[in-house]
Coordinates of N, CA and C in Angstrom, one line a residue:
M1 N 40.8 104.4 96.7 CA 42.2 103.6 97.3 C 42.8 105.2 98.2
Q2 N 43.5 105.7 97.0 CA 44.5 106.8 97.2 C 43.5 108.0 98.0
K3 N 42.4 107.9 97.7 CA 41.6 109.2 98.5 C 41.9 108.3 99.6
Q4 N 41.2 107.7 100.6 CA 41.9 107.0 101.9 C 43.0 107.0 102.3
I5 N 43.8 106.9 101.2 CA 45.2 107.1 102.1 C 45.6 109.1 102.3
Q6 N 45.2 109.3 101.5 CA 45.2 110.8 101.5 C 44.4 111.2 102.8
K7 N 43.7 110.9 103.0 CA 42.6 111.2 104.3 C 43.7 111.0 105.5
Y8 N 43.9 109.7 105.4 CA 44.7 109.2 106.7 C 46.0 110.4 106.6
F9 N 47.0 110.0 105.9 CA 48.3 111.0 106.5 C 47.5 113.0 106.3
D10 N 46.1 113.1 106.0 CA 46.1 114.4 106.6 C 45.7 114.4 107.7
Q11 N 45.0 113.5 108.5 CA 44.7 113.6 109.9 C 45.8 113.4 110.6
A12 N 47.0 113.0 110.4 CA 48.2 112.6 110.7 C 49.6 113.8 110.6
K13 N 48.9 115.2 110.0 CA 50.2 115.9 109.8 C 50.8 116.7 111.0
D14 N 49.9 116.5 111.5 CA 50.7 117.3 113.3 C 51.0 116.3 114.2
T15 N 51.1 114.4 114.1 CA 51.5 113.6 114.4 C 52.7 112.8 113.9
Y16 N 52.9 112.9 112.6 CA 53.4 112.0 112.1 C 55.3 112.0 112.3
K17 N 55.9 113.1 112.7 CA 57.6 113.1 112.8 C 57.4 112.5 113.8
Q18 N 56.7 113.2 114.9 CA 56.8 112.7 116.4 C 56.8 111.3 116.4
E19 N 56.0 110.4 116.0 CA 56.0 109.4 115.9 C 56.4 108.0 114.5
A20 N 56.7 109.2 113.8 CA 57.8 107.9 112.5 C 59.1 107.0 112.9
H21 N 59.7 106.3 113.6 CA 60.4 106.1 114.5 C 61.3 105.1 113.1
I22 N 60.2 104.7 112.5 CA 61.2 103.6 111.8 C 61.2 104.1 110.4
Q23 N 60.9 105.5 109.9 CA 60.6 106.3 108.6 C 61.6 106.9 109.0
K24 N 62.0 107.5 109.7 CA 63.3 108.7 110.3 C 64.6 107.6 109.9
I25 N 64.9 106.3 110.5 CA 65.5 105.4 110.2 C 66.0 105.1 108.7
V26 N 64.9 104.3 108.2 CA 64.9 104.1 106.2 C 65.3 105.6 105.5
A27 N 64.6 106.9 105.9 CA 65.1 108.3 105.8 C 66.7 107.8 105.5
R28 N 67.1 108.2 106.2 CA 68.6 108.3 106.7 C 69.2 107.4 105.7
E29 N 69.2 105.9 106.0 CA 69.6 104.7 105.1 C 69.5 105.2 103.5
C30 N 67.8 105.5 103.1 CA 68.0 106.0 102.0 C 69.0 106.3 101.6
L31 N 69.1 107.9 101.2 CA 70.2 108.7 101.2 C 71.3 107.9 101.1
Q32 N 72.0 107.4 102.4 CA 73.7 106.7 102.0 C 73.8 106.6 100.3
F33 N 72.5 105.9 99.9 CA 73.2 105.4 98.2 C 73.6 106.5 96.9
V34 N 73.4 107.6 97.4 CA 73.5 108.8 96.5 C 74.8 109.0 96.5
S35 N 75.7 108.6 95.5 CA 76.5 109.3 95.2 C 77.5 110.5 94.7
K36 N 76.4 111.1 94.6 CA 76.9 112.5 94.4 C 76.4 113.4 95.2
N37 N 76.6 114.7 95.4 CA 76.7 115.4 96.3 C 75.9 117.4 95.6
H38 N 76.0 117.3 94.2 CA 75.4 118.2 93.6 C 74.7 117.5 92.5
F39 N 72.9 118.2 92.1 CA 72.0 117.8 91.2 C 71.3 119.5 90.6
D40 N 71.2 119.3 89.3 CA 70.9 120.2 89.0 C 68.9 119.7 89.6
W41 N 68.2 119.0 89.0 CA 66.7 118.9 89.5 C 66.9 117.5 89.8
V42 N 66.1 117.8 91.2 CA 65.9 116.6 92.1 C 64.2 116.1 92.8
L43 N 64.0 115.1 92.5 CA 62.2 114.6 92.5 C 62.4 114.1 93.6
E44 N 61.5 114.2 94.2 CA 61.3 113.7 96.0 C 59.8 112.6 95.7
I45 N 59.3 111.9 95.6 CA 58.0 111.3 95.8 C 58.0 110.4 97.2
G46 N 56.4 111.1 97.9 CA 56.3 111.2 98.8 C 56.9 111.6 99.8
A47 N 57.0 112.9 99.9 CA 57.8 113.9 100.7 C 57.1 114.3 102.0
G48 N 55.8 113.8 102.5 CA 55.2 114.6 103.1 C 55.4 114.5 104.4
G49 N 56.0 115.1 105.6 CA 56.3 114.9 107.2 C 58.1 115.3 106.4
G50 N 58.6 115.2 105.6 CA 59.8 115.9 105.5 C 61.2 115.4 105.8
L51 N 61.3 114.1 105.9 CA 62.3 113.6 106.9 C 63.1 113.7 105.8
L52 N 62.4 112.4 104.9 CA 63.7 113.0 103.8 C 63.8 114.1 103.2
T53 N 62.8 115.0 103.3 CA 63.3 115.6 102.5 C 64.5 116.8 103.2
E54 N 64.5 116.7 104.2 CA 65.2 118.0 105.5 C 66.8 117.2 105.3
A55 N 66.9 115.8 105.4 CA 68.2 115.2 105.4 C 68.5 115.4 104.0
A56 N 68.0 115.4 102.9 CA 68.7 115.7 101.4 C 68.1 116.9 101.6
T57 N 68.1 118.1 101.5 CA 68.3 119.2 101.2 C 69.5 119.7 102.1
S58 N 70.1 119.2 103.5 CA 70.9 119.4 104.0 C 72.1 119.1 103.2
R59 N 72.2 118.0 102.8 CA 73.4 117.0 102.7 C 73.9 116.7 101.2
L60 N 72.7 117.7 100.1 CA 73.1 117.6 99.2 C 72.6 119.1 98.0
K61 N 73.7 119.3 96.8 CA 72.6 120.6 96.4 C 72.4 120.7 95.4
S62 N 71.3 121.3 95.2 CA 70.6 121.6 93.9 C 70.1 122.7 93.5
K63 N 69.5 122.7 91.8 CA 69.0 124.2 91.9 C 67.4 124.2 91.7
Y64 N 67.1 122.5 91.5 CA 65.4 123.3 92.4 C 65.4 121.6 92.7
Y65 N 64.7 121.6 93.7 CA 64.1 120.1 94.5 C 62.7 120.2 94.5
V66 N 62.3 119.5 94.3 CA 60.4 119.3 93.7 C 59.8 118.5 94.8
A67 N 59.2 118.6 95.7 CA 59.0 117.3 97.0 C 57.2 117.4 96.6
I68 N 56.6 116.3 96.1 CA 55.2 116.2 96.1 C 54.5 115.0 97.0
D69 N 53.8 115.0 97.6 CA 52.7 114.1 97.9 C 51.3 114.1 97.7
L70 N 50.8 112.9 97.9 CA 49.1 113.0 98.1 C 48.6 114.0 99.3
S71 N 49.1 113.9 100.1 CA 48.4 114.7 101.1 C 49.1 116.4 101.2
L72 N 48.2 117.3 101.1 CA 49.0 118.7 100.9 C 49.1 119.0 102.5
A73 N 48.4 118.5 103.4 CA 49.0 118.9 104.7 C 49.7 118.4 105.0
M74 N 50.4 117.6 104.5 CA 51.6 116.6 104.9 C 52.6 117.7 104.4
L75 N 52.2 118.0 103.6 CA 53.1 118.6 102.6 C 54.1 120.3 103.0
K76 N 52.7 120.9 103.6 CA 52.6 122.0 104.3 C 53.6 121.8 105.5
T77 N 53.6 121.1 106.3 CA 54.7 120.5 107.8 C 56.1 120.8 107.2
I78 N 56.4 120.9 106.2 CA 58.2 120.9 105.5 C 58.7 122.6 105.6
Q79 N 59.1 122.7 106.6 CA 59.7 124.3 106.5 C 60.7 124.6 106.0
K80 N 61.0 124.2 104.7 CA 61.9 124.3 103.8 C 62.3 125.7 102.7
K81 N 63.2 126.5 102.7 CA 62.8 127.3 101.6 C 63.3 126.6 100.5
D82 N 63.1 127.1 99.9 CA 63.9 126.9 97.9 C 63.2 125.7 97.9
L83 N 61.9 124.7 98.1 CA 61.6 124.2 97.8 C 60.1 124.3 96.8
I84 N 59.8 123.5 96.0 CA 59.0 123.6 94.8 C 58.3 122.2 95.3
Q85 N 57.0 122.7 96.2 CA 56.2 121.3 96.5 C 54.7 121.5 95.7
I86 N 54.4 120.2 95.2 CA 53.5 120.3 94.4 C 52.9 118.5 95.3
Q87 N 51.2 118.9 94.8 CA 50.6 117.8 95.4 C 50.4 116.7 94.4
A88 N 50.7 115.4 94.6 CA 50.6 114.9 93.4 C 50.6 113.6 93.5
D89 N 50.2 112.2 92.8 CA 50.2 110.9 92.8 C 51.5 110.7 92.5
G90 N 51.8 109.8 93.0 CA 53.8 109.4 92.4 C 53.5 108.2 90.9
E91 N 52.1 107.5 91.0 CA 51.3 106.9 89.9 C 51.3 107.9 88.5
R92 N 51.1 109.2 88.6 CA 50.6 110.1 88.1 C 51.3 111.2 87.8
L93 N 52.7 110.9 87.6 CA 53.2 112.5 87.6 C 53.2 113.6 87.0
P94 N 53.1 114.7 86.9 CA 52.7 116.1 85.8 C 54.1 116.8 85.4
F95 N 55.3 115.5 84.9 CA 56.1 116.2 84.3 C 56.3 115.3 83.0
K96 N 57.3 115.4 82.4 CA 58.0 115.7 81.1 C 58.9 114.3 81.7
P97 N 58.9 113.2 80.6 CA 59.9 112.4 80.4 C 61.8 112.9 80.2
E98 N 62.1 112.3 81.3 CA 64.0 113.1 81.5 C 63.5 114.4 81.6
S99 N 63.0 114.7 83.0 CA 62.8 115.9 83.7 C 63.9 116.0 84.7
F100 N 64.6 115.6 85.6 CA 65.2 114.8 86.7 C 66.2 113.9 86.9
D101 N 67.6 114.9 87.4 CA 68.6 114.4 87.6 C 69.1 113.1 88.9
L102 N 68.1 113.2 89.8 CA 68.0 112.3 91.0 C 66.6 112.3 91.3
L103 N 66.3 110.7 91.2 CA 64.9 110.6 92.0 C 65.0 110.1 93.2
L104 N 64.3 110.5 94.3 CA 64.1 109.2 96.0 C 62.9 109.7 96.2
S105 N 63.1 108.3 96.9 CA 61.3 108.4 97.4 C 62.1 107.3 98.9
S106 N 61.1 107.5 100.2 CA 61.1 106.8 101.1 C 60.1 106.0 101.7
S107 N 59.4 105.0 102.5 CA 58.5 104.6 102.9 C 57.3 105.1 102.1
T108 N 57.2 105.2 100.9 CA 56.3 105.6 100.4 C 55.7 104.7 99.0
M109 N 56.4 103.7 98.3 CA 56.1 103.1 96.6 C 55.5 102.0 97.7
Q110 N 55.2 101.5 98.8 CA 54.9 100.6 98.8 C 53.3 100.8 98.4
W111 N 52.5 101.7 98.7 CA 51.6 101.9 98.5 C 51.0 102.0 96.8
Y112 N 51.7 101.8 95.6 CA 51.5 102.1 94.9 C 50.7 100.7 94.5
Q113 N 49.6 101.4 93.2 CA 49.0 100.0 93.1 C 49.4 98.7 92.4
K114 N 50.2 99.5 91.0 CA 50.7 98.9 90.3 C 52.2 98.7 90.2
G115 N 52.6 98.3 91.8 CA 53.4 98.6 92.1 C 55.2 98.0 91.4
V116 N 55.7 97.4 91.5 CA 56.5 97.7 90.7 C 56.9 98.0 89.3
H117 N 55.5 98.0 88.5 CA 55.4 98.6 87.2 C 55.2 100.3 87.5
S118 N 54.7 100.8 88.3 CA 54.8 102.1 88.0 C 56.0 103.0 89.1
I119 N 56.9 101.9 89.4 CA 58.1 102.3 89.9 C 59.4 102.2 88.5
A120 N 58.5 101.6 87.6 CA 59.6 101.6 86.5 C 59.3 102.8 85.7
E121 N 57.8 103.0 86.0 CA 57.4 104.1 84.9 C 58.3 105.5 85.7
N122 N 58.1 105.2 87.0 CA 59.1 106.8 87.5 C 60.2 106.9 87.0
L123 N 61.0 106.0 86.7 CA 61.9 106.1 86.0 C 62.5 106.9 84.9
K124 N 61.8 106.8 84.2 CA 61.6 107.1 82.2 C 61.1 108.9 83.2
F125 N 61.4 109.5 84.4 CA 61.1 111.0 84.7 C 63.1 111.3 84.7
L126 N 63.8 110.5 84.8 CA 65.5 110.7 85.2 C 65.9 110.7 83.3
K127 N 66.6 112.0 83.4 CA 67.7 111.7 82.2 C 68.5 110.6 82.6
K128 N 69.2 110.5 81.1 CA 70.6 109.7 80.9 C 71.2 109.9 82.1
N129 N 71.6 108.9 82.6 CA 72.6 108.8 83.9 C 72.2 109.3 85.1
G130 N 70.7 109.5 85.5 CA 70.3 109.9 86.4 C 70.0 109.1 87.5
Q131 N 69.8 109.6 88.5 CA 70.4 108.4 89.5 C 68.9 108.1 90.2
F132 N 68.9 107.0 91.2 CA 67.8 106.6 92.3 C 68.2 106.3 93.2
A133 N 67.7 106.4 94.1 CA 67.8 105.5 95.5 C 66.8 105.5 95.8
L134 N 65.7 104.7 96.1 CA 64.3 104.2 96.4 C 64.2 103.5 97.9
A135 N 63.6 103.3 99.0 CA 63.7 102.8 100.3 C 61.7 102.8 100.1
F136 N 61.0 101.1 100.3 CA 60.1 101.1 100.8 C 60.0 99.8 101.1
F137 N 58.9 99.8 102.2 CA 58.8 98.1 102.8 C 57.8 96.9 102.2
V138 N 58.6 96.3 102.2 CA 58.1 95.1 101.7 C 57.2 93.5 102.7
R139 N 57.2 92.7 101.6 CA 56.2 91.5 102.4 C 57.3 91.1 103.7
G140 N 56.8 90.7 104.9 CA 57.0 90.4 105.8 C 57.0 91.1 107.4
T141 N 57.0 92.9 106.7 CA 57.0 94.1 107.8 C 55.4 93.5 108.3
F142 N 55.5 93.9 109.9 CA 54.3 93.9 110.6 C 53.6 91.9 110.6
R143 N 55.1 91.0 110.9 CA 54.6 89.8 110.5 C 54.1 89.7 112.1
E144 N 54.3 90.2 112.9 CA 53.7 90.0 114.7 C 52.3 90.0 114.5
L145 N 51.8 91.2 113.8 CA 50.3 91.7 113.6 C 49.5 91.2 112.6
A146 N 50.2 90.2 112.1 CA 49.4 89.7 110.8 C 49.2 88.3 111.5
Y147 N 49.7 87.7 112.3 CA 49.6 87.0 113.4 C 48.6 86.9 114.1
A148 N 48.9 87.4 114.6 CA 47.9 87.8 116.0 C 46.5 88.1 115.3
S149 N 46.8 89.0 114.3 CA 45.6 89.2 113.2 C 44.4 88.5 112.7
E150 N 45.3 87.2 112.6 CA 44.7 85.9 111.7 C 44.5 85.3 112.5
V151 N 44.7 85.6 114.3 CA 44.3 84.5 115.1 C 42.9 84.9 115.8
T152 N 43.2 85.8 115.5 CA 42.1 86.7 116.6 C 41.0 87.2 115.5
G153 N 41.1 87.9 114.3 CA 40.3 88.2 113.7 C 40.0 89.7 113.4
F154 N 41.2 90.6 114.8 CA 40.9 91.3 114.8 C 41.8 92.6 113.6
G155 N 41.7 93.7 113.2 CA 42.6 94.5 112.2 C 43.1 93.4 111.2
S156 N 43.9 94.0 110.2 CA 44.0 93.4 109.4 C 45.8 94.2 108.8
V157 N 46.6 93.6 107.8 CA 47.5 94.1 107.6 C 47.9 94.7 106.1
Y158 N 48.3 95.6 105.3 CA 48.0 95.6 104.2 C 49.1 94.8 103.3
P159 N 48.7 94.3 102.1 CA 49.4 93.4 101.3 C 50.3 94.2 100.4
L160 N 51.6 93.6 100.8 CA 53.0 94.0 100.2 C 53.8 93.0 99.6
D161 N 54.0 93.4 98.7 CA 55.0 92.5 97.5 C 56.5 92.3 98.2
A162 N 56.7 91.0 97.8 CA 58.2 90.5 98.3 C 59.1 91.4 97.3
A163 N 60.1 91.6 98.6 CA 61.5 91.9 97.6 C 61.7 91.6 96.8
R164 N 61.7 90.0 96.4 CA 62.5 89.6 95.0 C 61.5 89.9 94.0
T165 N 60.1 90.1 94.0 CA 59.6 90.8 93.0 C 59.8 91.9 92.1
Y166 N 60.1 93.0 93.0 CA 61.2 94.1 92.6 C 61.9 93.9 92.5
I167 N 63.3 92.7 92.5 CA 64.4 92.6 92.3 C 64.3 91.9 91.2
D168 N 63.3 91.0 90.7 CA 63.6 90.4 89.8 C 62.8 91.0 88.5
F169 N 62.1 92.1 88.8 CA 61.7 92.9 87.8 C 62.5 93.7 87.1
F170 N 63.7 94.6 87.9 CA 64.8 95.2 87.4 C 65.3 94.9 87.3
S171 N 65.3 93.6 87.5 CA 67.0 92.8 86.4 C 66.7 92.7 85.0
R172 N 64.8 92.6 84.9 CA 64.8 92.6 83.2 C 64.5 94.2 82.9
L173 N 65.3 94.8 83.4 CA 65.3 96.5 82.8 C 66.5 97.1 82.3
N174 N 67.0 97.7 81.3 CA 68.2 98.0 80.9 C 68.8 99.4 82.1
I175 N 68.7 98.8 83.3 CA 69.4 99.7 83.9 C 70.5 99.2 85.0
N176 N 71.6 100.4 85.6 CA 72.4 99.3 86.7 C 72.2 99.9 87.9
F177 N 71.5 99.2 88.9 CA 71.0 99.0 89.9 C 71.7 97.5 90.6
D178 N 71.7 98.7 92.5 CA 71.7 97.3 93.4 C 70.7 97.5 94.2
A179 N 71.0 96.2 95.2 CA 69.5 96.2 95.9 C 70.0 95.5 97.3
S180 N 69.4 95.8 97.8 CA 69.8 95.6 99.6 C 68.6 95.4 100.4
Q181 N 67.8 94.5 101.4 CA 66.9 94.6 102.2 C 67.1 94.4 103.8
K182 N 66.7 95.1 104.4 CA 67.2 95.2 105.7 C 66.1 94.7 106.7
T183 N 66.2 94.1 107.7 CA 65.3 93.9 108.8 C 65.5 94.9 110.0
Y184 N 64.1 95.3 110.3 CA 64.0 96.6 111.1 C 63.6 95.9 112.4
T185 N 63.8 96.1 113.8 CA 63.0 95.8 114.9 C 62.8 97.0 116.0
I186 N 61.1 97.3 116.1 CA 61.3 98.4 116.8 C 60.4 97.8 118.2
Y187 N 60.9 98.4 119.1 CA 59.9 97.7 120.6 C 59.6 98.7 121.2
Y188 N 58.0 98.8 121.6 CA 57.4 99.0 122.2 C 56.7 99.2 123.7
P189 N 56.2 99.4 124.5 CA 56.1 99.3 125.8 C 54.9 98.2 125.8
S190 N 54.0 98.5 125.0 CA 53.0 97.0 124.6 C 52.4 97.8 123.2
V191 N 51.2 96.8 122.8 CA 50.2 96.4 122.0 C 49.4 97.7 121.7
R192 N 48.7 98.4 123.0 CA 48.2 99.0 123.0 C 49.4 100.7 122.0
D193 N 50.3 100.9 123.0 CA 51.4 101.4 122.2 C 51.5 101.7 121.1
F194 N 52.0 100.6 120.7 CA 52.5 100.1 119.6 C 50.8 100.6 118.3
L195 N 50.0 100.2 118.4 CA 49.0 100.2 117.7 C 48.4 102.3 117.2
Q196 N 48.4 103.2 119.0 CA 48.5 104.3 119.0 C 49.3 105.3 117.7
S197 N 50.3 104.6 118.2 CA 51.6 105.1 117.7 C 51.4 105.3 116.2
H198 N 51.4 103.7 116.0 CA 51.0 103.5 114.0 C 50.4 104.4 113.6
K199 N 48.3 104.6 114.5 CA 48.0 105.4 114.0 C 48.0 107.4 113.6
K200 N 49.1 107.2 114.2 CA 49.4 108.7 114.8 C 50.5 109.2 113.6
T201 N 51.0 108.0 112.4 CA 51.5 108.4 111.3 C 50.9 108.2 110.0
G202 N 50.2 107.6 110.1 CA 48.7 108.2 109.2 C 48.5 106.5 108.0
A203 N 49.1 106.0 108.0 CA 50.1 104.9 107.5 C 49.4 103.5 107.8
R204 N 47.9 104.1 107.6 CA 46.6 102.7 108.5 C 45.9 101.9 107.5
Y205 N 46.0 102.8 105.8 CA 44.9 101.9 105.0 C 45.6 100.4 105.0
T206 N 44.5 99.5 104.6 CA 45.1 97.9 104.7 C 44.2 97.4 103.4
R207 N 43.3 97.6 103.0 CA 42.4 97.5 102.3 C 41.1 96.3 102.6
Q208 N 41.3 96.2 104.1 CA 40.0 95.0 104.5 C 39.5 95.5 105.7
K209 N 38.6 95.4 105.7 CA 38.1 96.3 107.2 C 37.2 94.8 107.6
K210 N 37.2 94.4 108.7 CA 37.3 94.0 110.0 C 36.2 93.7 111.0
A211 N 35.4 93.8 111.0 CA 34.2 93.7 112.4 C 35.2 93.8 113.5
L212 N 35.2 94.8 114.2 CA 35.7 95.1 115.6 C 34.6 94.6 117.2
S213 N 35.7 94.5 118.3 CA 35.1 94.5 119.3 C 36.1 94.6 120.4
K214 N 35.4 94.9 121.5 CA 36.6 94.9 122.7 C 37.2 93.7 122.5
K215 N 36.1 92.7 122.8 CA 37.0 91.4 123.3 C 38.0 90.4 122.1
R216 N 37.4 91.1 120.9 CA 38.8 90.7 119.7 C 40.1 91.7 120.1
Y217 N 39.8 92.9 120.3 CA 40.6 94.0 120.6 C 41.8 93.4 121.3
L218 N 41.1 93.1 122.8 CA 41.6 92.4 123.6 C 42.8 90.6 123.5
D219 N 41.6 90.3 122.9 CA 42.8 88.9 122.6 C 43.4 89.0 121.3
F220 N 43.5 90.0 121.0 CA 44.7 90.2 120.3 C 45.5 90.4 120.8
C221 N 45.6 91.8 121.8 CA 46.8 92.2 122.6 C 47.4 90.9 123.4
K222 N 46.2 90.1 123.6 CA 47.3 89.0 124.4 C 47.6 88.1 123.5
I223 N 47.6 87.8 122.5 CA 48.2 86.7 121.6 C 49.4 87.3 121.9
Y224 N 49.2 88.6 121.0 CA 50.2 89.2 120.2 C 51.8 89.2 121.6
T225 N 51.0 89.5 122.7 CA 52.3 90.0 123.6 C 52.5 88.5 124.0
R226 N 51.7 87.7 124.2 CA 52.0 86.0 124.5 C 52.9 85.9 124.1
T227 N 52.8 85.9 122.5 CA 53.6 85.0 121.8 C 55.0 85.8 121.2
F228 N 55.2 87.0 121.7 CA 56.4 88.1 121.0 C 56.8 88.2 122.0
G229 N 55.9 88.5 122.9 CA 56.9 89.6 123.9 C 58.1 89.6 124.0
E230 N 58.9 90.5 124.5 CA 60.4 90.5 125.0 C 60.6 91.1 126.1
R231 N 60.7 90.8 127.7 CA 61.3 91.5 128.4 C 60.2 92.9 128.7
G232 N 58.7 92.3 128.9 CA 58.0 93.7 129.1 C 57.5 94.4 128.2
K233 N 58.0 94.1 126.7 CA 58.1 94.9 125.6 C 57.7 94.2 124.6
I234 N 57.2 94.7 123.4 CA 56.3 93.8 122.4 C 56.9 94.3 120.8
P235 N 57.7 93.2 120.6 CA 58.3 93.9 119.0 C 57.8 94.3 117.6
V236 N 57.8 94.9 116.9 CA 57.7 95.0 115.5 C 58.5 95.1 114.4
T237 N 57.9 94.3 113.4 CA 59.4 93.9 112.2 C 59.2 94.5 111.6
Y238 N 60.2 95.3 110.6 CA 59.6 96.0 109.3 C 60.8 95.3 108.6
E239 N 60.1 94.9 107.1 CA 61.1 94.9 105.8 C 61.1 95.7 104.9
V240 N 62.6 96.6 105.0 CA 62.7 97.4 104.2 C 63.7 96.5 103.0
L241 N 63.0 97.4 101.5 CA 64.1 96.8 100.4 C 64.4 98.5 100.1
Y242 N 65.9 98.6 99.8 CA 66.7 99.8 99.5 C 66.9 99.1 97.9
L243 N 66.5 99.8 96.7 CA 66.8 100.3 95.5 C 67.8 100.8 94.8
W244 N 68.8 101.4 94.1 CA 69.5 102.6 94.5 C 70.2 102.4 92.7
G245 N 70.7 103.4 91.8 CA 71.6 102.9 90.6 C 71.0 104.3 89.8
K246 N 71.8 103.8 88.3 CA 71.8 104.6 87.5 C 70.7 104.4 86.3
V247 N 70.4 105.3 85.4 CA 69.2 104.9 83.9 C 70.3 104.9 83.2

């Protein structure tokens, strides 16, 4: 799974920033939950593309900013000085516990195989009173696509956990945190435009493989447009969970 995800993001290294519309919004929102402006050690998980990295390094001051990502190709697109770039898996961090003062991550942790359990493990790399600000997609994202796919048999949607799963789990941890779920809708001229844009972000892995055919594709576009189309455009819904606090 991780190798396939890495492959898709490697392929999108030259097109990600241009097409990552929702990811840009979420990165900016995520950063708003950081309450201080100076940290000694900062860790960003899933930095490829640099949307959150660039915003964070412009706003925050730090002695060391460590950016990790599965995709080395994506990491290399980040043009920032004084940045420690490491190709690594967020679920297998190569650091000692209690090494960082701030943990950041945006549009990444939904890919975790162990879900909320791996996020809880990530928090162990924060020092006492260390802060975290996280944002990731949850169930309800691509609801239109999921419906059209189910009806026509074309395509599939990556299975996401519900926001409540994360919130309930965090509530059982001995940490101070807040949570906020937000719904965003991005409009595209057509289903074809959306699918092409989505492919160029690299976020293509779904765990499922379905037989594709031109007829199914055309039926998919027709059902999606007929059911959800608005004034000549089609909507794409994203559900994002923000978690922030201190350990």
